[in-house]
Short mmCIF file of N, CA and C and ligand atoms in Angstrom, two decimals:
data_model
loop_
_atom_site.label_atom_id
_atom_site.label_comp_id
_atom_site.label_asym_id
_atom_site.label_seq_id
_atom_site.Cartn_x
_atom_site.Cartn_y
_atom_site.Cartn_z
N MET E 1 113.76 114.58 90.96
CA MET E 1 114.32 114.79 92.30
C MET E 1 115.74 114.24 92.37
N THR E 2 116.58 114.91 93.07
CA THR E 2 117.94 114.39 93.27
C THR E 2 118.34 114.62 94.72
N GLY E 3 119.49 114.04 95.07
CA GLY E 3 120.02 114.27 96.40
C GLY E 3 119.54 113.24 97.40
N PRO E 4 120.23 113.20 98.54
CA PRO E 4 119.89 112.19 99.54
C PRO E 4 118.52 112.46 100.16
N LEU E 5 117.91 111.40 100.62
CA LEU E 5 116.61 111.51 101.26
C LEU E 5 116.76 111.33 102.76
N ASP E 6 116.02 112.14 103.51
CA ASP E 6 115.96 111.96 104.96
C ASP E 6 114.76 111.10 105.29
N ASP E 7 114.72 110.60 106.50
CA ASP E 7 113.52 109.96 107.01
C ASP E 7 113.08 108.79 106.14
N VAL E 8 114.02 107.87 105.85
CA VAL E 8 113.73 106.68 105.04
C VAL E 8 113.64 105.47 105.96
N VAL E 9 112.55 104.72 105.85
CA VAL E 9 112.37 103.51 106.66
C VAL E 9 112.03 102.35 105.73
N VAL E 10 112.72 101.23 105.89
CA VAL E 10 112.35 100.00 105.18
C VAL E 10 111.69 99.09 106.21
N ARG E 11 110.46 98.67 105.91
CA ARG E 11 109.71 97.87 106.89
C ARG E 11 108.87 96.82 106.16
N PRO E 12 108.46 95.76 106.87
CA PRO E 12 107.60 94.75 106.24
C PRO E 12 106.27 95.36 105.79
N LEU E 13 105.75 94.86 104.68
CA LEU E 13 104.44 95.31 104.21
C LEU E 13 103.34 94.61 104.99
N THR E 14 102.18 95.28 105.09
CA THR E 14 101.00 94.67 105.70
C THR E 14 99.81 94.88 104.76
N PRO E 15 98.70 94.18 105.00
CA PRO E 15 97.52 94.40 104.14
C PRO E 15 97.07 95.85 104.09
N ALA E 16 97.36 96.63 105.13
CA ALA E 16 96.97 98.05 105.12
C ALA E 16 97.70 98.83 104.01
N ASP E 17 98.78 98.26 103.49
CA ASP E 17 99.55 98.93 102.43
C ASP E 17 98.97 98.66 101.05
N LEU E 18 97.99 97.77 100.94
CA LEU E 18 97.54 97.32 99.62
C LEU E 18 97.05 98.45 98.70
N PRO E 19 96.26 99.43 99.19
CA PRO E 19 95.83 100.48 98.25
C PRO E 19 97.01 101.22 97.61
N ALA E 20 98.02 101.56 98.40
CA ALA E 20 99.19 102.26 97.85
C ALA E 20 99.95 101.33 96.91
N LEU E 21 100.01 100.07 97.28
CA LEU E 21 100.71 99.08 96.46
C LEU E 21 100.05 98.92 95.10
N GLU E 22 98.73 98.86 95.11
CA GLU E 22 97.98 98.68 93.86
C GLU E 22 98.22 99.86 92.92
N ARG E 23 98.25 101.07 93.47
CA ARG E 23 98.51 102.27 92.64
C ARG E 23 99.90 102.20 92.03
N MET E 24 100.90 101.90 92.85
CA MET E 24 102.27 101.87 92.33
C MET E 24 102.45 100.75 91.31
N GLU E 25 101.83 99.60 91.57
CA GLU E 25 101.97 98.45 90.67
C GLU E 25 101.50 98.81 89.26
N VAL E 26 100.35 99.48 89.17
CA VAL E 26 99.83 99.87 87.85
C VAL E 26 100.72 100.95 87.22
N ASP E 27 101.13 101.93 88.03
CA ASP E 27 101.99 102.99 87.50
C ASP E 27 103.30 102.42 86.96
N LEU E 28 103.87 101.46 87.66
CA LEU E 28 105.20 100.96 87.31
C LEU E 28 105.17 99.88 86.24
N PHE E 29 104.13 99.03 86.26
CA PHE E 29 104.17 97.86 85.38
C PHE E 29 103.06 97.87 84.32
N GLY E 30 102.16 98.86 84.36
CA GLY E 30 101.16 99.02 83.31
C GLY E 30 100.36 97.74 83.07
N ALA E 31 100.29 97.35 81.79
CA ALA E 31 99.47 96.20 81.41
C ALA E 31 99.97 94.90 82.05
N ALA E 32 101.22 94.89 82.49
CA ALA E 32 101.77 93.68 83.10
C ALA E 32 101.59 93.67 84.63
N ALA E 33 100.87 94.65 85.16
CA ALA E 33 100.71 94.76 86.62
C ALA E 33 100.01 93.54 87.20
N TRP E 34 100.44 93.15 88.38
CA TRP E 34 99.72 92.11 89.11
C TRP E 34 98.36 92.67 89.54
N SER E 35 97.35 91.81 89.60
CA SER E 35 96.02 92.22 90.03
C SER E 35 96.03 92.50 91.53
N PRO E 36 95.03 93.27 92.03
CA PRO E 36 94.93 93.48 93.47
C PRO E 36 94.87 92.15 94.23
N GLU E 37 94.18 91.17 93.67
CA GLU E 37 94.08 89.86 94.33
C GLU E 37 95.45 89.20 94.42
N SER E 38 96.19 89.28 93.33
CA SER E 38 97.53 88.66 93.34
C SER E 38 98.44 89.36 94.34
N LEU E 39 98.37 90.70 94.38
CA LEU E 39 99.20 91.43 95.34
C LEU E 39 98.85 91.03 96.77
N ALA E 40 97.56 90.96 97.05
CA ALA E 40 97.12 90.63 98.41
C ALA E 40 97.59 89.22 98.79
N ALA E 41 97.49 88.29 97.85
CA ALA E 41 97.92 86.92 98.12
C ALA E 41 99.44 86.86 98.27
N GLU E 42 100.11 87.65 97.44
CA GLU E 42 101.57 87.59 97.40
C GLU E 42 102.21 88.09 98.71
N ILE E 43 101.72 89.22 99.24
CA ILE E 43 102.45 89.82 100.38
C ILE E 43 102.34 88.97 101.64
N GLU E 44 101.36 88.04 101.67
CA GLU E 44 101.25 87.17 102.84
C GLU E 44 101.42 85.70 102.49
N GLY E 45 101.87 85.43 101.28
CA GLY E 45 101.96 84.06 100.81
C GLY E 45 103.05 83.26 101.52
N PRO E 46 102.96 81.93 101.45
CA PRO E 46 103.95 81.08 102.10
C PRO E 46 105.35 81.32 101.54
N GLY E 47 106.29 81.49 102.45
CA GLY E 47 107.68 81.69 102.03
C GLY E 47 107.98 83.07 101.51
N ARG E 48 106.95 83.96 101.48
CA ARG E 48 107.17 85.29 100.93
C ARG E 48 107.61 86.26 102.03
N TRP E 49 108.38 87.25 101.64
CA TRP E 49 108.81 88.31 102.56
C TRP E 49 108.84 89.60 101.76
N TYR E 50 107.92 90.50 102.07
CA TYR E 50 107.79 91.75 101.33
C TYR E 50 108.11 92.94 102.22
N VAL E 51 108.86 93.86 101.67
CA VAL E 51 109.15 95.10 102.39
C VAL E 51 108.69 96.29 101.57
N GLY E 52 108.42 97.37 102.29
CA GLY E 52 108.13 98.64 101.63
C GLY E 52 109.13 99.67 102.11
N VAL E 53 109.34 100.70 101.29
CA VAL E 53 110.18 101.80 101.73
C VAL E 53 109.28 103.02 101.90
N VAL E 54 109.42 103.63 103.08
CA VAL E 54 108.56 104.74 103.47
C VAL E 54 109.44 105.98 103.59
N VAL E 55 109.03 107.05 102.91
CA VAL E 55 109.75 108.32 102.97
C VAL E 55 108.79 109.38 103.49
N GLY E 56 109.16 109.99 104.59
CA GLY E 56 108.30 111.01 105.17
C GLY E 56 106.89 110.52 105.43
N GLY E 57 106.78 109.24 105.80
CA GLY E 57 105.47 108.68 106.12
C GLY E 57 104.72 108.11 104.93
N GLU E 58 105.24 108.30 103.70
CA GLU E 58 104.54 107.81 102.50
C GLU E 58 105.24 106.57 101.95
N LEU E 59 104.44 105.54 101.65
CA LEU E 59 105.00 104.33 101.04
C LEU E 59 105.33 104.65 99.58
N VAL E 60 106.61 104.54 99.22
CA VAL E 60 107.02 104.94 97.86
C VAL E 60 107.78 103.83 97.14
N GLY E 61 107.80 102.62 97.71
CA GLY E 61 108.45 101.52 97.02
C GLY E 61 108.16 100.21 97.74
N TYR E 62 108.40 99.11 97.01
CA TYR E 62 108.13 97.81 97.59
C TYR E 62 108.96 96.77 96.87
N ALA E 63 109.22 95.67 97.57
CA ALA E 63 110.03 94.60 97.00
C ALA E 63 109.72 93.33 97.75
N GLY E 64 109.86 92.20 97.06
CA GLY E 64 109.51 90.94 97.70
C GLY E 64 110.44 89.80 97.33
N LEU E 65 110.56 88.88 98.27
CA LEU E 65 111.42 87.71 98.12
C LEU E 65 110.59 86.46 98.39
N TRP E 66 110.90 85.40 97.68
CA TRP E 66 110.31 84.08 97.95
C TRP E 66 111.45 83.11 98.27
N PHE E 67 111.34 82.44 99.40
CA PHE E 67 112.34 81.43 99.77
C PHE E 67 111.64 80.08 99.82
N ASP E 68 112.14 79.12 99.03
CA ASP E 68 111.47 77.81 98.94
C ASP E 68 112.13 76.75 99.82
N GLY E 69 113.04 77.19 100.67
CA GLY E 69 113.75 76.24 101.52
C GLY E 69 115.17 75.97 101.02
N PHE E 70 115.42 76.30 99.76
CA PHE E 70 116.75 76.12 99.18
C PHE E 70 117.25 77.43 98.58
N ASP E 71 116.50 77.91 97.60
CA ASP E 71 116.89 79.12 96.89
C ASP E 71 115.88 80.23 97.14
N ALA E 72 116.32 81.46 96.92
CA ALA E 72 115.42 82.61 97.03
C ALA E 72 115.21 83.21 95.65
N GLN E 73 114.07 83.85 95.49
CA GLN E 73 113.73 84.48 94.22
C GLN E 73 113.26 85.90 94.50
N VAL E 74 113.86 86.88 93.80
CA VAL E 74 113.33 88.24 93.89
C VAL E 74 112.05 88.27 93.07
N MET E 75 110.92 88.49 93.73
CA MET E 75 109.62 88.44 93.06
C MET E 75 109.31 89.74 92.34
N THR E 76 109.66 90.84 92.97
CA THR E 76 109.42 92.15 92.36
C THR E 76 110.20 93.20 93.11
N ILE E 77 110.39 94.33 92.47
CA ILE E 77 110.94 95.50 93.15
C ILE E 77 110.50 96.73 92.36
N GLY E 78 110.08 97.76 93.05
CA GLY E 78 109.64 98.96 92.36
C GLY E 78 109.72 100.17 93.25
N THR E 79 110.12 101.28 92.65
CA THR E 79 110.16 102.57 93.35
C THR E 79 109.26 103.54 92.60
N ASP E 80 108.41 104.23 93.31
CA ASP E 80 107.58 105.28 92.74
C ASP E 80 108.47 106.18 91.87
N GLU E 81 107.98 106.48 90.66
CA GLU E 81 108.81 107.25 89.71
C GLU E 81 109.35 108.54 90.29
N ARG E 82 108.57 109.18 91.17
CA ARG E 82 109.01 110.46 91.75
C ARG E 82 110.25 110.29 92.61
N PHE E 83 110.52 109.05 93.04
CA PHE E 83 111.61 108.80 93.99
C PHE E 83 112.70 107.92 93.41
N GLN E 84 112.62 107.62 92.11
CA GLN E 84 113.65 106.75 91.52
C GLN E 84 115.00 107.47 91.42
N GLY E 85 116.06 106.68 91.40
CA GLY E 85 117.39 107.22 91.24
C GLY E 85 117.96 107.86 92.49
N ARG E 86 117.38 107.54 93.64
CA ARG E 86 117.85 108.15 94.89
C ARG E 86 118.23 107.09 95.93
N GLY E 87 118.50 105.90 95.46
CA GLY E 87 119.05 104.87 96.35
C GLY E 87 118.02 103.99 97.04
N LEU E 88 116.74 104.21 96.75
CA LEU E 88 115.73 103.42 97.47
C LEU E 88 115.65 101.99 96.95
N GLY E 89 115.79 101.81 95.63
CA GLY E 89 115.80 100.46 95.08
C GLY E 89 116.93 99.64 95.67
N ARG E 90 118.09 100.27 95.76
CA ARG E 90 119.25 99.57 96.35
C ARG E 90 118.99 99.23 97.82
N ARG E 91 118.38 100.14 98.57
CA ARG E 91 118.07 99.87 99.98
C ARG E 91 117.16 98.64 100.10
N MET E 92 116.13 98.59 99.24
CA MET E 92 115.20 97.46 99.32
C MET E 92 115.87 96.17 98.87
N LEU E 93 116.66 96.23 97.82
CA LEU E 93 117.34 95.01 97.36
C LEU E 93 118.30 94.51 98.43
N ASP E 94 119.02 95.42 99.08
CA ASP E 94 119.91 95.02 100.19
C ASP E 94 119.12 94.31 101.29
N ALA E 95 117.92 94.84 101.59
CA ALA E 95 117.10 94.21 102.63
C ALA E 95 116.70 92.78 102.21
N LEU E 96 116.35 92.61 100.93
CA LEU E 96 115.99 91.26 100.46
C LEU E 96 117.19 90.31 100.54
N LEU E 97 118.36 90.81 100.17
CA LEU E 97 119.54 89.94 100.19
C LEU E 97 119.94 89.59 101.62
N ASP E 98 119.79 90.55 102.54
CA ASP E 98 120.04 90.25 103.96
C ASP E 98 119.11 89.15 104.43
N ARG E 99 117.86 89.27 104.04
CA ARG E 99 116.87 88.26 104.42
C ARG E 99 117.24 86.89 103.83
N ALA E 100 117.64 86.88 102.56
CA ALA E 100 118.02 85.62 101.91
C ALA E 100 119.18 84.96 102.65
N ARG E 101 120.14 85.77 103.08
CA ARG E 101 121.27 85.22 103.84
C ARG E 101 120.80 84.69 105.19
N THR E 102 119.92 85.45 105.85
CA THR E 102 119.43 85.07 107.17
C THR E 102 118.70 83.73 107.14
N VAL E 103 117.89 83.51 106.10
CA VAL E 103 117.14 82.26 106.03
C VAL E 103 117.97 81.13 105.44
N GLY E 104 119.19 81.43 104.99
CA GLY E 104 120.10 80.38 104.54
C GLY E 104 119.97 80.00 103.09
N ALA E 105 119.48 80.93 102.25
CA ALA E 105 119.39 80.63 100.81
C ALA E 105 120.78 80.46 100.22
N ALA E 106 120.89 79.49 99.33
CA ALA E 106 122.18 79.26 98.66
C ALA E 106 122.39 80.26 97.53
N VAL E 107 121.34 80.47 96.78
CA VAL E 107 121.43 81.43 95.67
C VAL E 107 120.16 82.26 95.64
N VAL E 108 120.25 83.41 94.98
CA VAL E 108 119.08 84.25 94.73
C VAL E 108 118.92 84.35 93.21
N LEU E 109 117.71 84.09 92.75
CA LEU E 109 117.41 84.12 91.32
C LEU E 109 116.43 85.25 91.03
N LEU E 110 116.39 85.69 89.79
CA LEU E 110 115.37 86.67 89.38
C LEU E 110 115.26 86.67 87.86
N GLU E 111 114.16 87.23 87.39
CA GLU E 111 114.01 87.52 85.96
C GLU E 111 113.84 89.02 85.80
N VAL E 112 114.36 89.53 84.69
CA VAL E 112 114.24 90.96 84.42
C VAL E 112 114.12 91.15 82.92
N ARG E 113 113.28 92.10 82.52
CA ARG E 113 113.14 92.40 81.09
C ARG E 113 114.50 92.78 80.51
N VAL E 114 114.78 92.27 79.31
CA VAL E 114 116.09 92.54 78.70
C VAL E 114 116.28 94.03 78.40
N ASP E 115 115.17 94.79 78.34
CA ASP E 115 115.29 96.23 78.04
C ASP E 115 115.24 97.09 79.30
N ASN E 116 115.33 96.48 80.47
CA ASN E 116 115.21 97.24 81.72
C ASN E 116 116.60 97.60 82.27
N ASP E 117 117.21 98.59 81.63
CA ASP E 117 118.59 98.95 82.00
C ASP E 117 118.76 99.34 83.46
N PRO E 118 117.86 100.17 84.06
CA PRO E 118 118.07 100.53 85.47
C PRO E 118 118.10 99.31 86.38
N ALA E 119 117.16 98.38 86.16
CA ALA E 119 117.10 97.21 87.03
C ALA E 119 118.31 96.31 86.80
N ILE E 120 118.70 96.10 85.54
CA ILE E 120 119.86 95.23 85.26
C ILE E 120 121.11 95.83 85.90
N HIS E 121 121.24 97.15 85.79
CA HIS E 121 122.39 97.83 86.40
C HIS E 121 122.41 97.60 87.91
N LEU E 122 121.23 97.77 88.52
CA LEU E 122 121.14 97.59 89.98
C LEU E 122 121.54 96.16 90.35
N TYR E 123 120.99 95.18 89.66
CA TYR E 123 121.26 93.78 90.01
C TYR E 123 122.75 93.44 89.80
N GLU E 124 123.30 93.88 88.67
CA GLU E 124 124.71 93.57 88.41
C GLU E 124 125.62 94.25 89.43
N SER E 125 125.21 95.41 89.92
CA SER E 125 126.07 96.14 90.86
C SER E 125 126.19 95.44 92.20
N VAL E 126 125.24 94.54 92.52
CA VAL E 126 125.37 93.79 93.78
C VAL E 126 125.84 92.36 93.52
N GLY E 127 126.19 92.05 92.28
CA GLY E 127 126.84 90.76 92.01
C GLY E 127 126.02 89.76 91.22
N PHE E 128 124.79 90.09 90.84
CA PHE E 128 124.01 89.15 90.02
C PHE E 128 124.68 88.99 88.66
N GLU E 129 124.62 87.73 88.15
CA GLU E 129 125.15 87.44 86.83
C GLU E 129 124.06 86.87 85.95
N ARG E 130 124.16 87.15 84.65
CA ARG E 130 123.14 86.63 83.72
C ARG E 130 123.37 85.14 83.51
N LEU E 131 122.29 84.38 83.71
CA LEU E 131 122.35 82.93 83.54
C LEU E 131 121.93 82.53 82.14
N GLY E 132 120.86 83.15 81.66
CA GLY E 132 120.33 82.79 80.35
C GLY E 132 119.15 83.65 80.03
N MET E 133 118.54 83.38 78.87
CA MET E 133 117.41 84.20 78.44
C MET E 133 116.14 83.38 78.33
N ARG E 134 115.05 83.94 78.82
CA ARG E 134 113.74 83.31 78.64
C ARG E 134 113.00 84.09 77.56
N ARG E 135 112.76 83.41 76.44
CA ARG E 135 112.12 84.08 75.31
C ARG E 135 110.65 84.35 75.61
N ALA E 136 110.18 85.54 75.24
CA ALA E 136 108.76 85.91 75.35
C ALA E 136 108.20 85.64 76.74
N TYR E 137 109.01 85.95 77.76
CA TYR E 137 108.63 85.66 79.15
C TYR E 137 107.54 86.60 79.65
N TYR E 138 107.62 87.87 79.23
CA TYR E 138 106.68 88.87 79.76
C TYR E 138 105.56 89.13 78.76
N GLN E 139 104.34 89.10 79.29
CA GLN E 139 103.16 89.42 78.48
C GLN E 139 102.46 90.63 79.08
N PRO E 140 101.78 91.46 78.29
CA PRO E 140 101.74 91.35 76.84
C PRO E 140 103.04 91.83 76.19
N GLY E 141 103.21 91.48 74.93
CA GLY E 141 104.33 92.02 74.17
C GLY E 141 105.43 91.04 73.87
N ASN E 142 105.36 89.82 74.44
CA ASN E 142 106.39 88.81 74.17
C ASN E 142 107.80 89.34 74.43
N ILE E 143 107.98 89.98 75.58
CA ILE E 143 109.29 90.56 75.92
C ILE E 143 110.18 89.49 76.55
N ASP E 144 111.42 89.40 76.05
CA ASP E 144 112.37 88.44 76.61
C ASP E 144 112.84 88.86 78.00
N ALA E 145 113.24 87.87 78.79
CA ALA E 145 113.78 88.14 80.13
C ALA E 145 115.16 87.53 80.27
N TRP E 146 116.02 88.25 80.98
CA TRP E 146 117.24 87.63 81.48
C TRP E 146 116.90 86.91 82.77
N THR E 147 117.42 85.71 82.93
CA THR E 147 117.44 85.07 84.23
C THR E 147 118.78 85.43 84.85
N MET E 148 118.73 85.90 86.10
CA MET E 148 119.98 86.30 86.77
C MET E 148 120.12 85.55 88.08
N ARG E 149 121.38 85.38 88.50
CA ARG E 149 121.64 84.59 89.70
C ARG E 149 122.75 85.22 90.53
N LEU E 150 122.53 85.24 91.84
CA LEU E 150 123.56 85.66 92.79
C LEU E 150 123.84 84.50 93.71
N ASP E 151 125.09 84.05 93.74
CA ASP E 151 125.47 82.94 94.61
C ASP E 151 125.84 83.49 95.97
N LEU E 152 125.14 83.06 97.02
CA LEU E 152 125.41 83.57 98.37
C LEU E 152 126.43 82.72 99.12
N ARG E 153 126.77 81.57 98.53
CA ARG E 153 127.76 80.71 99.19
C ARG E 153 129.15 81.24 98.92
N GLY E 154 130.03 81.06 99.88
CA GLY E 154 131.41 81.49 99.68
C GLY E 154 132.05 80.69 98.56
N ARG E 155 133.02 81.29 97.89
CA ARG E 155 133.68 80.61 96.78
C ARG E 155 134.26 79.27 97.21
N GLU E 156 134.81 79.23 98.45
CA GLU E 156 135.45 77.98 98.90
C GLU E 156 134.42 76.86 99.05
N GLU E 157 133.17 77.22 99.40
CA GLU E 157 132.13 76.20 99.59
C GLU E 157 131.63 75.65 98.28
N THR E 158 131.72 76.46 97.20
CA THR E 158 131.16 76.02 95.93
C THR E 158 132.19 75.25 95.12
N ALA E 159 133.47 75.32 95.54
CA ALA E 159 134.53 74.69 94.75
C ALA E 159 134.39 73.17 94.77
C1 COA M 201 114.58 99.25 89.02
C2 COA M 201 114.12 100.23 90.09
C3 COA M 201 113.38 99.47 91.18
C4 COA M 201 115.34 100.93 90.70
O1 COA M 201 114.85 101.72 91.78
P1 COA M 201 115.57 103.08 92.23
O2 COA M 201 114.98 103.47 93.53
O3 COA M 201 115.52 104.05 91.12
O4 COA M 201 117.04 102.52 92.41
P2 COA M 201 118.31 103.29 92.99
O5 COA M 201 118.07 104.75 93.07
O6 COA M 201 118.72 102.56 94.22
O7 COA M 201 119.35 103.05 91.84
C5 COA M 201 119.91 101.78 91.67
C6 COA M 201 120.85 101.83 90.51
O8 COA M 201 120.10 101.88 89.30
C7 COA M 201 120.61 102.94 88.48
N1 COA M 201 119.57 103.62 87.80
C8 COA M 201 118.49 104.21 88.35
N2 COA M 201 117.76 104.76 87.38
C9 COA M 201 118.40 104.50 86.22
C10 COA M 201 118.15 104.80 84.86
N3 COA M 201 117.07 105.49 84.49
N4 COA M 201 119.03 104.33 83.92
C11 COA M 201 120.13 103.62 84.29
N5 COA M 201 120.42 103.32 85.56
C12 COA M 201 119.57 103.76 86.50
C13 COA M 201 121.25 103.92 89.41
O9 COA M 201 122.31 104.53 88.71
C14 COA M 201 121.71 103.09 90.55
O10 COA M 201 123.01 102.69 90.40
P3 COA M 201 124.17 103.56 91.09
O11 COA M 201 123.90 103.50 92.57
O12 COA M 201 125.40 102.83 90.66
O13 COA M 201 124.05 104.94 90.55
C15 COA M 201 113.22 101.35 89.48
O14 COA M 201 113.84 101.84 88.32
C16 COA M 201 111.81 100.90 89.14
O15 COA M 201 110.93 100.90 90.00
N6 COA M 201 111.56 100.55 87.87
C17 COA M 201 110.20 100.18 87.44
C18 COA M 201 109.83 98.82 87.99
C19 COA M 201 110.81 97.76 87.53
O16 COA M 201 111.15 97.68 86.36
N7 COA M 201 111.25 96.92 88.47
C20 COA M 201 112.18 95.85 88.21
C21 COA M 201 111.45 94.61 87.84
S1 COA M 201 112.60 93.28 87.51
#
């Protein structure tokens, strides 16, 4: 699919979204997918803020942030394969970053597979920088991860 999408809504996730979430999680992350129990705990967990993107009434993506009182962490982001490459990942990431600013996070951190070019491109395009590498971070497969960081404080404040 290509071209702009009409009728796109980004909204908070609720437990009613779990069946769709479970399907997408397995489709997108395969053997590394979070369990239904983990997803259910995650979307309502302390400090968590999860959004979904709805196109034409169908949930086709989701993303989550964790704020610990100081820093924020992008927990996950995924777009249904049928809808990838059409700006939905960017819409959801923008929503997470707006939320991080609103709650006063100093920085936003994340991990991403070193071979995940679409995600790395998306993160770098909004200003994330590679901090370092975590060896064998993702299982199964012992896949390395980049740790990435976006500083939300103004340059003058960090000097
Ligand atoms: C990463 C992901 C969420 C991006 O979602 P998306 O809806 O396709 O993202 P967008 O359409 O907003 O595209 C964001 C950027 O990624 C780039 N991108 C998308 N697909 C790409 C691909 N196959 N290769 C390279 N870059 C790609 C786009 O070019 C776009 O940048 P641009 O606006 O400069 O063109 C999606 O690829 C996905 O769900 N992947 C599987 C799950 C995953 O790996 N999540 C990340 C975990 S850290």
